[in-house]
XYZ file of C-alpha atoms in Angstrom:
219
model
C 1.340 -133.964 69.883
C 2.349 -135.777 67.114
C 1.692 -132.871 65.331
C 5.267 -130.561 66.877
C 6.275 -133.971 66.346
C 6.103 -134.602 62.901
C 7.506 -130.579 62.390
C 10.302 -130.047 64.672
C 11.988 -128.168 61.956
C 9.270 -125.389 62.266
C 8.901 -126.020 66.119
C 12.987 -125.523 66.159
C 13.085 -122.600 63.944
C 9.792 -120.503 65.724
C 12.162 -120.657 68.671
C 14.969 -119.832 67.823
C 12.944 -116.850 65.849
C 11.326 -116.364 69.257
C 14.620 -116.202 71.378
C 16.165 -113.758 68.795
C 13.051 -111.139 69.021
C 13.486 -111.154 72.051
C 16.867 -110.882 72.561
C 16.428 -106.516 71.403
C 12.629 -106.372 73.450
C 14.763 -105.105 77.069
C 16.202 -102.184 74.764
C 13.044 -101.194 73.175
C 10.802 -100.954 76.231
C 13.838 -99.705 78.293
C 13.282 -96.927 75.242
C 9.591 -96.145 75.335
C 8.737 -95.974 79.126
C 8.890 -99.094 80.737
C 12.478 -99.377 81.870
C 12.595 -102.083 84.525
C 10.518 -104.068 81.848
C 13.391 -104.033 80.096
C 15.654 -104.834 82.586
C 14.006 -108.278 83.347
C 14.420 -109.517 80.200
C 18.380 -108.338 79.829
C 19.207 -109.711 82.861
C 16.825 -113.141 81.258
C 19.114 -113.361 78.945
C 22.663 -113.020 80.986
C 22.206 -116.448 81.768
C 23.649 -117.351 77.825
C 25.542 -114.246 77.342
C 28.333 -112.002 78.406
C 26.551 -108.549 77.397
C 29.551 -106.887 77.281
C 29.528 -104.134 76.218
C 32.731 -103.592 73.596
C 31.210 -106.686 71.669
C 27.401 -105.772 71.888
C 24.990 -103.170 69.558
C 22.959 -100.314 70.909
C 20.751 -99.155 69.638
C 17.819 -96.565 69.547
C 20.021 -94.578 70.593
C 20.371 -90.067 69.891
C 23.493 -90.986 68.250
C 22.552 -92.443 66.442
C 20.265 -95.941 65.766
C 22.771 -98.680 65.376
C 25.720 -97.935 67.207
C 28.940 -99.627 68.055
C 30.913 -98.332 71.450
C 34.274 -99.312 72.682
C 35.822 -98.538 76.088
C 37.158 -96.228 75.983
C 34.012 -94.368 73.771
C 32.177 -94.686 76.974
C 34.428 -93.616 79.995
C 35.633 -90.240 77.322
C 31.148 -89.437 77.774
C 31.282 -90.504 81.391
C 28.428 -92.918 80.687
C 30.894 -96.273 82.051
C 33.255 -95.514 85.486
C 36.924 -95.674 84.326
C 36.826 -98.441 87.350
C 34.589 -101.294 87.219
C 33.105 -101.434 89.683
C 30.656 -104.826 88.515
C 33.579 -107.853 88.751
C 36.032 -108.788 90.768
C 39.334 -107.110 90.036
C 40.870 -111.002 89.843
C 39.167 -110.912 86.839
C 39.156 -107.845 84.703
C 38.520 -104.589 85.749
C 38.445 -103.576 81.906
C 35.707 -105.882 81.542
C 31.763 -104.651 81.341
C 29.523 -107.066 80.841
C 25.789 -107.937 82.791
C 24.403 -105.154 84.443
C 25.524 -101.974 81.978
C 21.889 -101.923 79.644
C 23.066 -98.054 78.406
C 20.447 -94.639 78.127
C 18.764 -92.180 75.535
C 22.184 -90.804 75.167
C 24.897 -94.098 73.750
C 20.930 -96.793 72.836
C 20.032 -99.568 75.127
C 21.468 -102.659 75.137
C 21.120 -105.658 73.195
C 20.810 -108.267 75.397
C 23.260 -110.589 73.533
C 26.424 -109.955 72.036
C 27.434 -109.574 68.241
C 28.325 -112.252 68.009
C 25.537 -114.356 69.421
C 23.300 -112.058 67.032
C 25.221 -112.976 64.197
C 24.632 -116.490 64.747
C 21.099 -116.409 65.519
C 20.351 -114.874 62.556
C 22.380 -116.924 60.574
C 21.024 -119.465 62.039
C 17.276 -118.564 61.984
C 17.771 -118.023 58.060
C 19.373 -121.417 57.086
C 16.640 -122.570 58.350
C 14.012 -120.696 57.191
C 15.657 -121.616 53.044
C 16.746 -124.733 54.135
C 12.566 -126.003 55.606
C 10.457 -123.914 53.194
C 12.778 -126.106 50.468
C 12.495 -129.353 51.593
C 8.899 -128.634 52.110
C 9.218 -127.784 48.422
C 11.297 -130.523 47.183
C 11.929 -133.005 48.867
C 15.364 -132.615 48.450
C 18.032 -132.941 51.476
C 21.997 -131.369 51.024
C 24.159 -132.947 50.017
C 25.723 -135.730 51.607
C 29.202 -135.554 50.112
C 30.162 -132.481 51.486
C 28.433 -131.675 53.644
C 29.840 -132.381 57.071
C 33.723 -131.500 55.949
C 31.511 -127.722 54.860
C 30.300 -127.075 58.535
C 33.675 -128.032 59.896
C 34.605 -125.255 57.909
C 31.899 -123.224 58.783
C 32.179 -123.138 62.203
C 36.265 -123.556 62.408
C 36.857 -119.424 62.430
C 34.732 -118.917 65.323
C 36.299 -122.165 67.294
C 39.311 -121.045 67.112
C 39.031 -117.476 67.405
C 37.016 -117.557 70.247
C 39.909 -119.899 71.870
C 41.952 -118.014 71.126
C 40.358 -114.646 72.406
C 40.187 -116.647 75.457
C 43.769 -117.480 75.811
C 44.499 -113.974 74.929
C 42.876 -112.139 78.141
C 43.645 -114.967 80.238
C 47.620 -114.586 80.009
C 47.013 -111.021 79.211
C 49.026 -111.424 76.043
C 50.265 -107.548 75.274
C 52.488 -108.512 72.047
C 48.482 -109.342 70.010
C 46.737 -106.204 69.301
C 43.540 -104.231 70.662
C 42.247 -104.427 66.847
C 41.369 -108.136 67.006
C 40.187 -107.132 70.206
C 37.529 -104.865 69.083
C 37.179 -105.678 66.096
C 32.932 -105.683 65.858
C 33.535 -107.321 61.909
C 35.085 -109.902 63.468
C 33.008 -111.263 64.638
C 29.498 -111.041 62.414
C 31.471 -112.719 59.710
C 32.855 -116.115 62.357
C 29.732 -115.377 63.752
C 27.527 -115.972 61.132
C 28.805 -118.230 59.486
C 28.841 -120.782 62.859
C 25.271 -120.883 62.681
C 24.979 -121.719 58.395
C 27.105 -124.707 60.065
C 25.331 -125.458 64.075
C 22.154 -124.520 60.768
C 23.079 -127.361 58.214
C 24.317 -129.561 61.891
C 20.568 -129.219 63.726
C 18.018 -128.648 60.527
C 18.610 -131.646 58.387
C 18.559 -133.632 60.904
C 15.500 -132.475 62.853
C 13.945 -133.506 59.278
C 15.796 -136.766 58.599
C 15.319 -138.279 62.278
C 11.118 -136.773 61.882
C 10.668 -139.408 58.142
C 12.958 -142.016 59.941
C 9.834 -142.242 62.439
C 7.255 -141.490 60.847
C 8.084 -144.051 57.376
C 8.872 -146.539 60.765
C 5.537 -146.138 61.942
C 3.977 -146.498 58.864
C 6.005 -150.121 58.098
C 3.729 -151.743 60.958
């Protein structure tokens, strides 16, 4: 237990890696002969992510190892119905989220949307680099610009996500479809947010551990 407290940053990194890799186990199980188990794994992630098909990555399909699809493309292929039976009409008949997991043709949906994937990949990458750097050199990030940089990195996703939610709720027809359809926008803003969030949690975990152990040594 003491070792776990001392290396809580490493523990957090391991947990995030397991969570990230777990999002791929669902489609892998479905592809390789265990559809029921794969769908159960994917269902667990429904609590944490909307898994909307037009904002998700499909893997291991006949049409490509990694693919992204719009609703129109999936409807044209006949893999989703023209009218969504999965959500109340009062919410939106254009939102295909949790239940659709894919098939051999289009591939199987990763259990996290592309923005969440970008967040966790960036978070894990930053955590790994930061922990290695700190353990080798013992130096923290410069405090003179850290908080401003964190805000600058996290703000684009917060603004984009907030505006996107408002645009969908109030059906702002003047917002171009390309804005909603952009995968790269989600990858970039999610990746920046992940780095910013990593700057927030990993240095503070290590700093808290150092303060705790310094106090114990002083006693």
